[in-house]
mmCIF file of C-alpha atoms and ligand atoms in Angstrom:
data_model
loop_
_atom_site.group_PDB
_atom_site.id
_atom_site.type_symbol
_atom_site.label_atom_id
_atom_site.label_comp_id
_atom_site.label_asym_id
_atom_site.label_seq_id
_atom_site.Cartn_x
_atom_site.Cartn_y
_atom_site.Cartn_z
ATOM 1 C CA MET A 1 1.938 9.019 -1.179
ATOM 2 C CA SER A 2 0.002 12.316 -1.105
ATOM 3 C CA SER A 3 -2.029 13.448 2.054
ATOM 4 C CA LYS A 4 -5.526 12.538 1.962
ATOM 5 C CA LEU A 5 -6.755 13.794 5.249
ATOM 6 C CA GLU A 6 -4.992 16.317 7.513
ATOM 7 C CA ALA A 7 -5.531 17.232 11.189
ATOM 8 C CA ASP A 8 -4.114 20.613 11.753
ATOM 9 C CA HIS A 9 -3.752 21.725 15.556
ATOM 10 C CA LEU A 10 -7.149 20.275 16.394
ATOM 11 C CA PHE A 11 -8.739 20.966 19.752
ATOM 12 C CA LYS A 12 -12.066 19.840 21.131
ATOM 13 C CA VAL A 13 -13.141 21.228 24.569
ATOM 14 C CA PHE A 14 -16.517 20.274 26.213
ATOM 15 C CA GLY A 15 -17.851 22.720 28.876
ATOM 16 C CA GLY A 16 -17.965 26.239 29.477
ATOM 17 C CA ARG A 17 -15.740 28.937 27.702
ATOM 18 C CA PRO A 18 -14.023 26.592 25.391
ATOM 19 C CA GLU A 19 -11.921 29.304 23.592
ATOM 20 C CA GLN A 20 -10.403 30.374 26.846
ATOM 21 C CA ALA A 21 -9.598 26.766 27.687
ATOM 22 C CA VAL A 22 -7.869 26.344 24.232
ATOM 23 C CA GLU A 23 -5.677 29.477 25.057
ATOM 24 C CA ARG A 24 -4.735 27.877 28.337
ATOM 25 C CA LEU A 25 -3.918 24.423 26.699
ATOM 26 C CA ARG A 26 -1.787 26.333 24.032
ATOM 27 C CA ARG A 27 0.187 27.778 26.926
ATOM 28 C CA GLY A 28 0.935 24.341 28.320
ATOM 29 C CA ALA A 29 -2.106 23.526 30.572
ATOM 30 C CA ASP A 30 -3.193 19.911 30.543
ATOM 31 C CA ARG A 31 -6.432 18.124 31.050
ATOM 32 C CA GLU A 32 -6.176 17.904 34.687
ATOM 33 C CA ASP A 33 -5.583 21.673 35.063
ATOM 34 C CA LEU A 34 -8.922 22.368 33.240
ATOM 35 C CA ARG A 35 -10.959 19.698 35.030
ATOM 36 C CA ALA A 36 -11.188 21.974 38.049
ATOM 37 C CA ASP A 37 -13.372 24.369 36.058
ATOM 38 C CA GLY A 38 -15.652 21.565 34.995
ATOM 39 C CA THR A 39 -14.194 21.619 31.397
ATOM 40 C CA THR A 40 -13.030 18.605 29.601
ATOM 41 C CA ALA A 41 -10.221 18.860 27.068
ATOM 42 C CA ALA A 42 -11.012 15.800 24.926
ATOM 43 C CA VAL A 43 -8.529 16.448 22.226
ATOM 44 C CA ILE A 44 -5.583 18.795 22.611
ATOM 45 C CA ASP A 45 -3.439 20.119 19.720
ATOM 46 C CA ALA A 46 -3.615 17.062 17.491
ATOM 47 C CA SER A 47 -1.800 17.303 14.022
ATOM 48 C CA PHE A 48 -1.075 14.527 11.554
ATOM 49 C CA ASP A 49 -1.373 13.596 7.878
ATOM 50 C CA VAL A 50 -3.113 10.469 6.670
ATOM 51 C CA ARG A 51 -1.731 9.510 3.377
ATOM 52 C CA ALA A 52 -3.869 8.176 0.517
ATOM 53 C CA GLY A 53 -4.104 4.297 0.571
ATOM 54 C CA GLU A 54 -2.699 3.875 4.057
ATOM 55 C CA ILE A 55 -4.088 2.343 7.313
ATOM 56 C CA PHE A 56 -3.515 5.059 9.885
ATOM 57 C CA VAL A 57 -4.227 3.786 13.358
ATOM 58 C CA VAL A 58 -5.079 5.964 16.394
ATOM 59 C CA MET A 59 -4.212 4.053 19.543
ATOM 60 C CA GLY A 60 -4.800 5.054 23.138
ATOM 61 C CA LEU A 61 -6.509 4.070 26.391
ATOM 62 C CA SER A 62 -10.185 4.629 27.169
ATOM 63 C CA GLY A 63 -10.909 8.354 27.461
ATOM 64 C CA SER A 64 -7.739 9.458 25.555
ATOM 65 C CA GLY A 65 -9.927 11.289 23.013
ATOM 66 C CA LYS A 66 -9.922 8.940 20.051
ATOM 67 C CA SER A 67 -13.609 8.928 19.238
ATOM 68 C CA THR A 68 -13.812 12.683 19.597
ATOM 69 C CA LEU A 69 -10.871 12.965 17.272
ATOM 70 C CA LEU A 70 -12.600 10.704 14.777
ATOM 71 C CA ARG A 71 -15.883 12.535 14.842
ATOM 72 C CA MET A 72 -14.034 15.727 13.939
ATOM 73 C CA LEU A 73 -12.348 13.925 10.968
ATOM 74 C CA ASN A 74 -15.782 13.499 9.279
ATOM 75 C CA GLY A 75 -17.255 16.749 10.542
ATOM 76 C CA LEU A 76 -19.829 15.249 12.973
ATOM 77 C CA LEU A 77 -18.197 17.398 15.563
ATOM 78 C CA ALA A 78 -16.931 20.905 14.934
ATOM 79 C CA PRO A 79 -13.429 21.394 16.437
ATOM 80 C CA THR A 80 -13.098 24.146 18.993
ATOM 81 C CA ALA A 81 -9.990 25.214 17.344
ATOM 82 C CA GLY A 82 -7.947 23.812 14.264
ATOM 83 C CA HIS A 83 -8.738 22.552 10.975
ATOM 84 C CA VAL A 84 -9.484 19.249 9.206
ATOM 85 C CA ARG A 85 -8.603 19.130 5.477
ATOM 86 C CA PHE A 86 -10.008 16.308 3.291
ATOM 87 C CA ASP A 87 -8.671 16.081 -0.166
ATOM 88 C CA GLY A 88 -7.368 19.696 0.535
ATOM 89 C CA GLU A 89 -10.879 21.046 1.362
ATOM 90 C CA ASP A 90 -11.265 22.550 4.763
ATOM 91 C CA LEU A 91 -14.198 20.663 6.457
ATOM 92 C CA THR A 92 -14.532 23.334 9.155
ATOM 93 C CA ALA A 93 -15.509 25.825 6.386
ATOM 94 C CA LEU A 94 -18.398 23.611 5.090
ATOM 95 C CA GLY A 95 -22.034 24.018 5.951
ATOM 96 C CA ASP A 96 -24.248 21.203 7.301
ATOM 97 C CA ARG A 97 -25.583 20.256 3.980
ATOM 98 C CA GLU A 98 -22.247 19.918 2.312
ATOM 99 C CA LEU A 99 -20.975 18.033 5.321
ATOM 100 C CA ARG A 100 -23.944 15.515 5.147
ATOM 101 C CA ALA A 101 -23.271 15.051 1.371
ATOM 102 C CA LEU A 102 -19.558 14.454 2.069
ATOM 103 C CA ARG A 103 -20.383 11.931 4.808
ATOM 104 C CA SER A 104 -22.864 9.923 2.526
ATOM 105 C CA LYS A 105 -20.603 9.717 -0.455
ATOM 106 C CA LYS A 106 -16.893 9.914 0.401
ATOM 107 C CA ILE A 107 -16.576 8.982 4.094
ATOM 108 C CA SER A 108 -17.853 5.954 5.692
ATOM 109 C CA MET A 109 -17.874 4.912 9.367
ATOM 110 C CA VAL A 110 -17.790 1.454 10.978
ATOM 111 C CA PHE A 111 -18.510 1.271 14.732
ATOM 112 C CA GLN A 112 -17.751 -1.072 17.491
ATOM 113 C CA HIS A 113 -21.245 -2.231 17.853
ATOM 114 C CA PHE A 114 -22.556 -2.117 14.452
ATOM 115 C CA ALA A 115 -26.317 -1.682 14.586
ATOM 116 C CA LEU A 116 -27.952 -3.741 11.810
ATOM 117 C CA PHE A 117 -31.606 -3.340 11.047
ATOM 118 C CA PRO A 118 -33.238 -6.566 12.383
ATOM 119 C CA HIS A 119 -36.125 -6.498 9.897
ATOM 120 C CA ARG A 120 -33.954 -5.988 6.919
ATOM 121 C CA SER A 121 -32.125 -8.655 4.996
ATOM 122 C CA VAL A 122 -28.381 -8.862 5.024
ATOM 123 C CA ARG A 123 -28.423 -7.569 1.509
ATOM 124 C CA ASP A 124 -30.669 -4.481 2.455
ATOM 125 C CA ASN A 125 -28.559 -3.783 5.388
ATOM 126 C CA ALA A 126 -25.328 -3.737 3.259
ATOM 127 C CA ALA A 127 -27.170 -1.439 0.747
ATOM 128 C CA TYR A 128 -28.339 0.934 3.312
ATOM 129 C CA GLY A 129 -25.739 3.701 2.727
ATOM 130 C CA LEU A 130 -26.594 3.463 -1.026
ATOM 131 C CA GLU A 131 -30.384 3.818 -0.334
ATOM 132 C CA VAL A 132 -29.611 7.021 1.725
ATOM 133 C CA GLN A 133 -27.762 8.234 -1.476
ATOM 134 C CA GLY A 134 -30.747 7.592 -3.622
ATOM 135 C CA VAL A 135 -29.144 4.760 -5.664
ATOM 136 C CA PRO A 136 -31.696 2.809 -7.594
ATOM 137 C CA ARG A 137 -32.647 -0.571 -6.241
ATOM 138 C CA ALA A 138 -31.026 -2.804 -8.830
ATOM 139 C CA GLU A 139 -27.693 -1.045 -8.752
ATOM 140 C CA ARG A 140 -27.576 -0.846 -4.978
ATOM 141 C CA GLU A 141 -28.405 -4.477 -4.616
ATOM 142 C CA ARG A 142 -25.605 -5.379 -7.092
ATOM 143 C CA ARG A 143 -23.091 -3.351 -5.219
ATOM 144 C CA ALA A 144 -24.237 -4.626 -1.846
ATOM 145 C CA ASP A 145 -23.800 -8.233 -3.100
ATOM 146 C CA GLU A 146 -20.449 -7.407 -4.323
ATOM 147 C CA ALA A 147 -19.391 -5.808 -1.016
ATOM 148 C CA LEU A 148 -20.706 -8.793 0.892
ATOM 149 C CA ALA A 149 -18.678 -11.063 -1.396
ATOM 150 C CA LEU A 150 -15.595 -9.142 -0.618
ATOM 151 C CA CYS A 151 -16.320 -9.528 3.072
ATOM 152 C CA GLY A 152 -16.714 -13.316 2.814
ATOM 153 C CA LEU A 153 -20.640 -13.285 3.103
ATOM 154 C CA ALA A 154 -21.676 -14.561 -0.382
ATOM 155 C CA GLY A 155 -24.694 -16.824 0.058
ATOM 156 C CA TRP A 156 -25.838 -14.917 3.038
ATOM 157 C CA GLU A 157 -27.556 -12.028 1.232
ATOM 158 C CA ASP A 158 -31.071 -13.176 1.858
ATOM 159 C CA SER A 159 -30.511 -14.067 5.507
ATOM 160 C CA TRP A 160 -31.738 -12.030 8.556
ATOM 161 C CA PRO A 161 -29.122 -10.425 10.897
ATOM 162 C CA ASP A 162 -30.144 -12.594 13.857
ATOM 163 C CA GLU A 163 -29.084 -15.691 11.775
ATOM 164 C CA LEU A 164 -25.497 -14.285 11.733
ATOM 165 C CA SER A 165 -22.702 -14.589 14.316
ATOM 166 C CA GLY A 166 -21.318 -11.455 15.802
ATOM 167 C CA GLY A 167 -18.293 -11.556 13.593
ATOM 168 C CA MET A 168 -20.433 -12.002 10.539
ATOM 169 C CA GLN A 169 -22.695 -9.139 11.524
ATOM 170 C CA GLN A 170 -19.545 -6.965 11.927
ATOM 171 C CA ARG A 171 -18.631 -7.936 8.432
ATOM 172 C CA VAL A 172 -22.088 -6.670 7.213
ATOM 173 C CA GLY A 173 -21.046 -3.392 8.782
ATOM 174 C CA LEU A 174 -17.847 -3.356 6.883
ATOM 175 C CA ALA A 175 -19.726 -4.523 3.731
ATOM 176 C CA ARG A 176 -22.042 -1.372 4.220
ATOM 177 C CA ALA A 177 -19.124 0.950 4.375
ATOM 178 C CA LEU A 178 -17.397 -0.677 1.289
ATOM 179 C CA ALA A 179 -20.517 -0.686 -0.808
ATOM 180 C CA THR A 180 -20.747 3.126 -0.773
ATOM 181 C CA ASP A 181 -17.325 3.368 -2.624
ATOM 182 C CA ALA A 182 -16.260 5.937 -0.066
ATOM 183 C CA ASP A 183 -12.462 6.577 -0.353
ATOM 184 C CA LEU A 184 -12.118 7.264 3.386
ATOM 185 C CA LEU A 185 -13.097 4.645 5.959
ATOM 186 C CA LEU A 186 -13.282 5.596 9.616
ATOM 187 C CA MET A 187 -13.311 2.559 11.880
ATOM 188 C CA ASP A 188 -13.853 3.116 15.571
ATOM 189 C CA GLU A 189 -13.063 -0.053 17.694
ATOM 190 C CA SER A 190 -14.616 -1.880 14.933
ATOM 191 C CA PHE A 191 -13.317 -5.320 15.999
ATOM 192 C CA SER A 192 -13.091 -4.804 19.772
ATOM 193 C CA ALA A 193 -16.224 -6.528 20.591
ATOM 194 C CA LEU A 194 -15.277 -9.726 18.826
ATOM 195 C CA ASP A 195 -13.706 -12.899 20.336
ATOM 196 C CA PRO A 196 -9.917 -12.928 19.902
ATOM 197 C CA LEU A 197 -9.912 -15.603 17.047
ATOM 198 C CA ILE A 198 -12.555 -13.859 15.216
ATOM 199 C CA ARG A 199 -10.935 -10.585 15.625
ATOM 200 C CA ARG A 200 -7.762 -11.800 14.305
ATOM 201 C CA ASP A 201 -9.710 -13.127 11.336
ATOM 202 C CA MET A 202 -11.277 -9.772 10.737
ATOM 203 C CA GLN A 203 -7.874 -8.096 11.004
ATOM 204 C CA ASP A 204 -6.483 -10.468 8.349
ATOM 205 C CA GLN A 205 -9.457 -9.913 6.136
ATOM 206 C CA LEU A 206 -9.113 -6.115 6.277
ATOM 207 C CA LEU A 207 -5.464 -6.339 5.387
ATOM 208 C CA GLU A 208 -6.282 -8.822 2.510
ATOM 209 C CA LEU A 209 -9.110 -6.403 1.215
ATOM 210 C CA GLN A 210 -6.846 -3.357 1.569
ATOM 211 C CA LYS A 211 -4.249 -4.897 -0.805
ATOM 212 C CA THR A 212 -6.752 -4.570 -3.653
ATOM 213 C CA LEU A 213 -9.101 -1.712 -2.517
ATOM 214 C CA LYS A 214 -6.420 0.618 -1.191
ATOM 215 C CA LYS A 215 -8.859 2.763 0.674
ATOM 216 C CA THR A 216 -7.649 5.389 3.095
ATOM 217 C CA ILE A 217 -8.486 4.063 6.565
ATOM 218 C CA VAL A 218 -8.313 5.626 10.052
ATOM 219 C CA PHE A 219 -8.586 2.773 12.483
ATOM 220 C CA ILE A 220 -9.189 3.370 16.147
ATOM 221 C CA THR A 221 -8.135 0.884 18.798
ATOM 222 C CA HIS A 222 -6.955 0.587 22.368
ATOM 223 C CA ASP A 223 -4.962 -2.425 21.642
ATOM 224 C CA LEU A 224 -1.339 -1.899 20.596
ATOM 225 C CA ASN A 225 -1.014 -5.363 19.110
ATOM 226 C CA GLU A 226 -3.918 -4.693 16.833
ATOM 227 C CA ALA A 227 -2.467 -1.299 16.059
ATOM 228 C CA MET A 228 0.844 -2.794 15.099
ATOM 229 C CA ARG A 229 -0.740 -5.575 12.980
ATOM 230 C CA LEU A 230 -2.881 -3.159 10.920
ATOM 231 C CA GLY A 231 -1.274 0.264 11.008
ATOM 232 C CA ASP A 232 1.105 1.521 8.252
ATOM 233 C CA ARG A 233 1.529 4.354 10.807
ATOM 234 C CA ILE A 234 0.290 4.794 14.286
ATOM 235 C CA ALA A 235 -0.642 7.836 16.274
ATOM 236 C CA VAL A 236 -0.459 7.059 20.087
ATOM 237 C CA MET A 237 -2.836 9.341 22.240
ATOM 238 C CA ARG A 238 -2.584 10.067 25.880
ATOM 239 C CA ASP A 239 -5.055 12.388 27.740
ATOM 240 C CA GLY A 240 -6.144 13.981 24.566
ATOM 241 C CA ARG A 241 -2.668 14.622 23.074
ATOM 242 C CA VAL A 242 -0.994 12.740 20.312
ATOM 243 C CA VAL A 243 2.245 11.686 21.884
ATOM 244 C CA GLN A 244 3.985 9.918 19.090
ATOM 245 C CA THR A 245 3.268 9.256 15.476
ATOM 246 C CA GLY A 246 5.301 6.715 13.435
ATOM 247 C CA THR A 247 5.516 3.179 12.117
ATOM 248 C CA ALA A 248 5.227 0.140 14.354
ATOM 249 C CA GLU A 249 9.082 -0.124 14.129
ATOM 250 C CA ASP A 250 9.524 3.536 14.949
ATOM 251 C CA ILE A 251 7.375 3.077 18.189
ATOM 252 C CA LEU A 252 9.017 -0.146 19.249
ATOM 253 C CA LEU A 253 12.569 0.982 18.546
ATOM 254 C CA ARG A 254 12.262 4.608 19.438
ATOM 255 C CA PRO A 255 9.416 5.181 21.776
ATOM 256 C CA ALA A 256 8.926 8.956 22.305
ATOM 257 C CA ASN A 257 8.710 8.886 26.094
ATOM 258 C CA ASP A 258 8.296 6.582 29.153
ATOM 259 C CA TYR A 259 4.545 6.279 28.516
ATOM 260 C CA VAL A 260 4.937 4.873 25.029
ATOM 261 C CA ALA A 261 7.702 2.671 26.362
ATOM 262 C CA SER A 262 5.555 1.210 29.082
ATOM 263 C CA PHE A 263 2.809 0.412 26.480
ATOM 264 C CA ILE A 264 5.215 -1.549 24.193
ATOM 265 C CA GLN A 265 6.351 -3.990 26.766
ATOM 266 C CA ASP A 266 3.596 -6.461 25.978
ATOM 267 C CA VAL A 267 4.070 -6.419 22.185
ATOM 268 C CA ASP A 268 5.191 -9.377 20.461
ATOM 269 C CA ARG A 269 8.327 -7.895 18.831
ATOM 270 C CA SER A 270 9.171 -10.924 16.707
ATOM 271 C CA ARG A 271 6.114 -10.252 14.559
ATOM 272 C CA VAL A 272 6.732 -6.483 14.088
ATOM 273 C CA LEU A 273 10.465 -6.095 13.772
ATOM 274 C CA THR A 274 12.397 -6.700 10.491
ATOM 275 C CA ALA A 275 15.992 -7.315 9.766
ATOM 276 C CA ALA A 276 16.230 -3.742 8.112
ATOM 277 C CA ALA A 277 15.229 -2.118 11.482
ATOM 278 C CA VAL A 278 17.924 -3.772 13.600
ATOM 279 C CA MET A 279 20.723 -4.645 11.259
ATOM 280 C CA ASP A 280 24.100 -3.146 11.787
ATOM 281 C CA THR A 281 24.984 -1.221 8.433
ATOM 282 C CA ASP A 282 28.550 -0.610 9.260
ATOM 283 C CA VAL A 283 29.944 -3.612 7.512
ATOM 284 C CA ARG A 284 32.432 -4.488 4.816
ATOM 285 C CA GLY A 285 31.219 -5.286 1.371
ATOM 286 C CA ASP A 286 32.578 -8.782 0.940
ATOM 287 C CA GLU A 287 30.968 -10.452 3.817
ATOM 288 C CA ALA A 288 28.097 -11.672 1.688
ATOM 289 C CA ASP A 289 30.338 -13.864 -0.270
ATOM 290 C CA CYS A 290 30.714 -16.488 2.404
ATOM 291 C CA GLY A 291 28.181 -18.843 0.559
ATOM 292 C CA CYS A 292 26.152 -19.148 3.702
ATOM 293 C CA GLU A 293 22.374 -18.562 4.489
ATOM 294 C CA THR A 294 21.361 -14.947 4.266
ATOM 295 C CA ALA A 295 18.334 -12.814 5.077
ATOM 296 C CA THR A 296 16.496 -10.149 3.087
ATOM 297 C CA PRO A 297 15.820 -6.710 4.684
ATOM 298 C CA ASP A 298 12.269 -7.499 5.252
ATOM 299 C CA ALA A 299 12.989 -10.739 6.947
ATOM 300 C CA SER A 300 10.849 -11.101 10.179
ATOM 301 C CA PHE A 301 12.552 -11.821 13.619
ATOM 302 C CA THR A 302 11.086 -15.238 13.412
ATOM 303 C CA GLU A 303 13.041 -15.865 10.197
ATOM 304 C CA LEU A 304 16.110 -14.258 11.556
ATOM 305 C CA CYS A 305 16.021 -16.433 14.688
ATOM 306 C CA ALA A 306 15.760 -19.495 12.624
ATOM 307 C CA ILE A 307 18.681 -18.640 10.347
ATOM 308 C CA SER A 308 20.782 -17.307 13.214
ATOM 309 C CA ALA A 309 20.331 -20.675 15.069
ATOM 310 C CA ARG A 310 21.951 -22.511 12.086
ATOM 311 C CA LEU A 311 24.901 -20.232 11.850
ATOM 312 C CA SER A 312 27.891 -19.705 14.149
ATOM 313 C CA HIS A 313 28.416 -16.053 13.018
ATOM 314 C CA PRO A 314 25.987 -13.033 12.424
ATOM 315 C CA VAL A 315 23.336 -13.178 9.666
ATOM 316 C CA ALA A 316 24.135 -11.279 6.540
ATOM 317 C CA VAL A 317 21.442 -9.193 5.176
ATOM 318 C CA VAL A 318 21.431 -8.913 1.397
ATOM 319 C CA ASP A 319 19.209 -6.821 -1.021
ATOM 320 C CA ALA A 320 17.717 -8.009 -4.180
ATOM 321 C CA GLY A 321 20.887 -7.571 -6.090
ATOM 322 C CA ARG A 322 22.626 -9.794 -3.466
ATOM 323 C CA ASP A 323 24.579 -6.883 -2.138
ATOM 324 C CA LEU A 324 25.321 -6.903 1.440
ATOM 325 C CA VAL A 325 23.435 -4.180 3.284
ATOM 326 C CA GLY A 326 23.868 -5.143 6.834
ATOM 327 C CA VAL A 327 24.363 -7.813 9.469
ATOM 328 C CA VAL A 328 22.406 -8.938 12.493
ATOM 329 C CA ALA A 329 24.275 -10.359 15.400
ATOM 330 C CA ARG A 330 22.640 -12.901 17.725
ATOM 331 C CA GLN A 331 23.108 -10.645 20.682
ATOM 332 C CA ARG A 332 21.125 -8.041 18.902
ATOM 333 C CA LEU A 333 18.130 -10.346 18.301
ATOM 334 C CA VAL A 334 18.228 -11.304 21.958
ATOM 335 C CA ALA A 335 18.293 -7.638 23.120
ATOM 336 C CA PHE A 336 15.407 -6.696 20.801
ATOM 337 C CA LEU A 337 13.206 -9.690 21.789
ATOM 338 C CA GLY A 338 13.400 -8.047 25.239
ATOM 339 C CA ASP A 339 14.962 -10.806 27.322
ATOM 340 C CA GLU A 340 16.989 -8.783 29.807
ATOM 341 C CA ARG A 341 17.929 -11.880 31.785
ATOM 342 C CA GLY A 342 20.037 -12.976 28.956
ATOM 343 C CA ALA A 343 18.591 -16.489 29.141
ATOM 344 C CA PRO A 344 18.047 -18.475 26.100
ATOM 345 C CA THR A 345 15.109 -17.060 24.159
ATOM 346 C CA PRO A 346 12.950 -19.492 22.089
ATOM 347 C CA CYS A 347 12.095 -18.173 18.686
ATOM 348 C CA ALA A 348 8.379 -17.544 18.039
ATOM 349 C CA ASP A 349 8.042 -20.529 15.567
ATOM 350 C CA GLY A 350 9.863 -22.803 17.959
ATOM 351 C CA GLY A 351 12.289 -23.401 15.008
ATOM 352 C CA GLY A 352 15.463 -22.725 16.993
ATOM 353 C CA LYS A 353 17.024 -21.133 20.006
ATOM 354 C CA VAL A 354 18.737 -17.912 20.239
ATOM 355 C CA THR A 355 21.216 -18.013 22.967
ATOM 356 C CA ALA A 356 22.671 -14.894 24.624
ATOM 357 C CA ARG A 357 26.504 -14.722 24.824
ATOM 358 C CA ALA A 358 27.921 -14.305 28.227
HETATM 359 N N1 ATP B 1 -20.204 15.055 24.462
HETATM 360 C C1 ATP B 1 -19.229 15.061 25.482
HETATM 361 N N2 ATP B 1 -19.454 15.865 26.494
HETATM 362 C C2 ATP B 1 -18.616 16.118 27.499
HETATM 363 N N3 ATP B 1 -17.391 15.323 27.567
HETATM 364 C C3 ATP B 1 -17.216 14.442 26.487
HETATM 365 C C4 ATP B 1 -18.150 14.282 25.510
HETATM 366 N N4 ATP B 1 -17.579 13.367 24.621
HETATM 367 C C5 ATP B 1 -16.560 12.941 25.075
HETATM 368 N N5 ATP B 1 -16.205 13.516 26.373
HETATM 369 C C6 ATP B 1 -15.058 13.330 27.189
HETATM 370 O O1 ATP B 1 -13.818 13.538 26.426
HETATM 371 C C7 ATP B 1 -12.875 12.545 26.766
HETATM 372 C C8 ATP B 1 -12.453 11.806 25.432
HETATM 373 O O2 ATP B 1 -13.558 10.949 25.156
HETATM 374 P P1 ATP B 1 -13.539 9.932 23.918
HETATM 375 O O3 ATP B 1 -14.804 9.312 23.873
HETATM 376 O O4 ATP B 1 -13.045 10.710 22.724
HETATM 377 O O5 ATP B 1 -12.344 8.928 24.312
HETATM 378 P P2 ATP B 1 -12.050 7.552 23.689
HETATM 379 O O6 ATP B 1 -10.495 7.495 23.540
HETATM 380 O O7 ATP B 1 -12.767 7.347 22.461
HETATM 381 O O8 ATP B 1 -12.442 6.519 24.725
HETATM 382 P P3 ATP B 1 -12.941 5.018 24.634
HETATM 383 O O9 ATP B 1 -11.838 4.158 24.323
HETATM 384 O O10 ATP B 1 -13.646 4.691 26.011
HETATM 385 O O11 ATP B 1 -13.955 4.958 23.499
HETATM 386 C C9 ATP B 1 -13.442 11.768 27.839
HETATM 387 O O12 ATP B 1 -13.031 12.216 29.110
HETATM 388 C C10 ATP B 1 -15.025 11.939 27.739
HETATM 389 O O13 ATP B 1 -15.602 11.761 28.965
HETATM 390 MG MG1 MG B 2 -14.198 5.801 21.757
#
């Protein structure tokens, strides 16, 4: 996959003498050091590539700099130092008019509290971005209706926003972003204001849409479970810095530091980890011939637990050609599910028990 969007040593400092502050940050100063001068280092030396067609999640606590970073990615905020490249073009070199054109055509944003216009129909709300672009009415209504249907709102086109639930209103926001055909979607805590069940629903819907639309999405959240569900890759931010970038598995299995490690304690590992991530690959080639139940490399922990519970030996992992590529011992499942006490660990689906060996 090629790089769609690139953050190259981005800094954003609010307050007096920002360039000087950047120099200090480059020499290793942190946020706290600058605060004494009344300067806020919102984003410090952030670098990453977002690949075409991926969901790239930026995860961090409140105040870690996520929204500031996102606003630099679409040119709403000029970086104090560093560059943003979109399709290879340096946004920092563009003028206001070019940036506005880029934001109206190629980059769409979906916010946490999506403000719908109360006196416009759902259709006209979804068509708003196209109206700004000057798309003729008939075409923009057709495209708005298509986007609404994609977001599960067919039949609601002529309703008013206040006739919709919060989750449905958020879908109108998503439809507005999709209707413009932008290839880059920036989503800032877009699902955070929703009830947990509706939020999960929206996550599923986004993943389902993404299978066919294959947009490039930067999704911001403070919730690591949401990050792990949605993200092809995740950047973890702390106090303005990106402290780790990787897949959900990278972050779970190889946290870059104690901070990330403390974050992942509450993650439901059985959903994220797969056989490939934890299998022991140092195995002899004939073990797959035992005629017993096997797992594929992308088998989830839930599946592995169930298989393991039915076997008295490690689970063999075989590829599409039925070649043995690894084994997963029961002890390893227990270790990764994070039960340090070594007590029996129920599988996520309740389908079997994994018992630690003494
Ligand atoms: N316009 C501004 N002027 C001064 N300081 C700002 C400005 N915008 C953001 N900040 C500060 O920069 C830091 C990062 O803020 P930012 O909004 O990017 O964080 P965030 O990760 O999006 O937080 P949240 O999860 O609460 O939305 C914070 O300390 C914030 O107070
Ligand atoms: Mg924010």
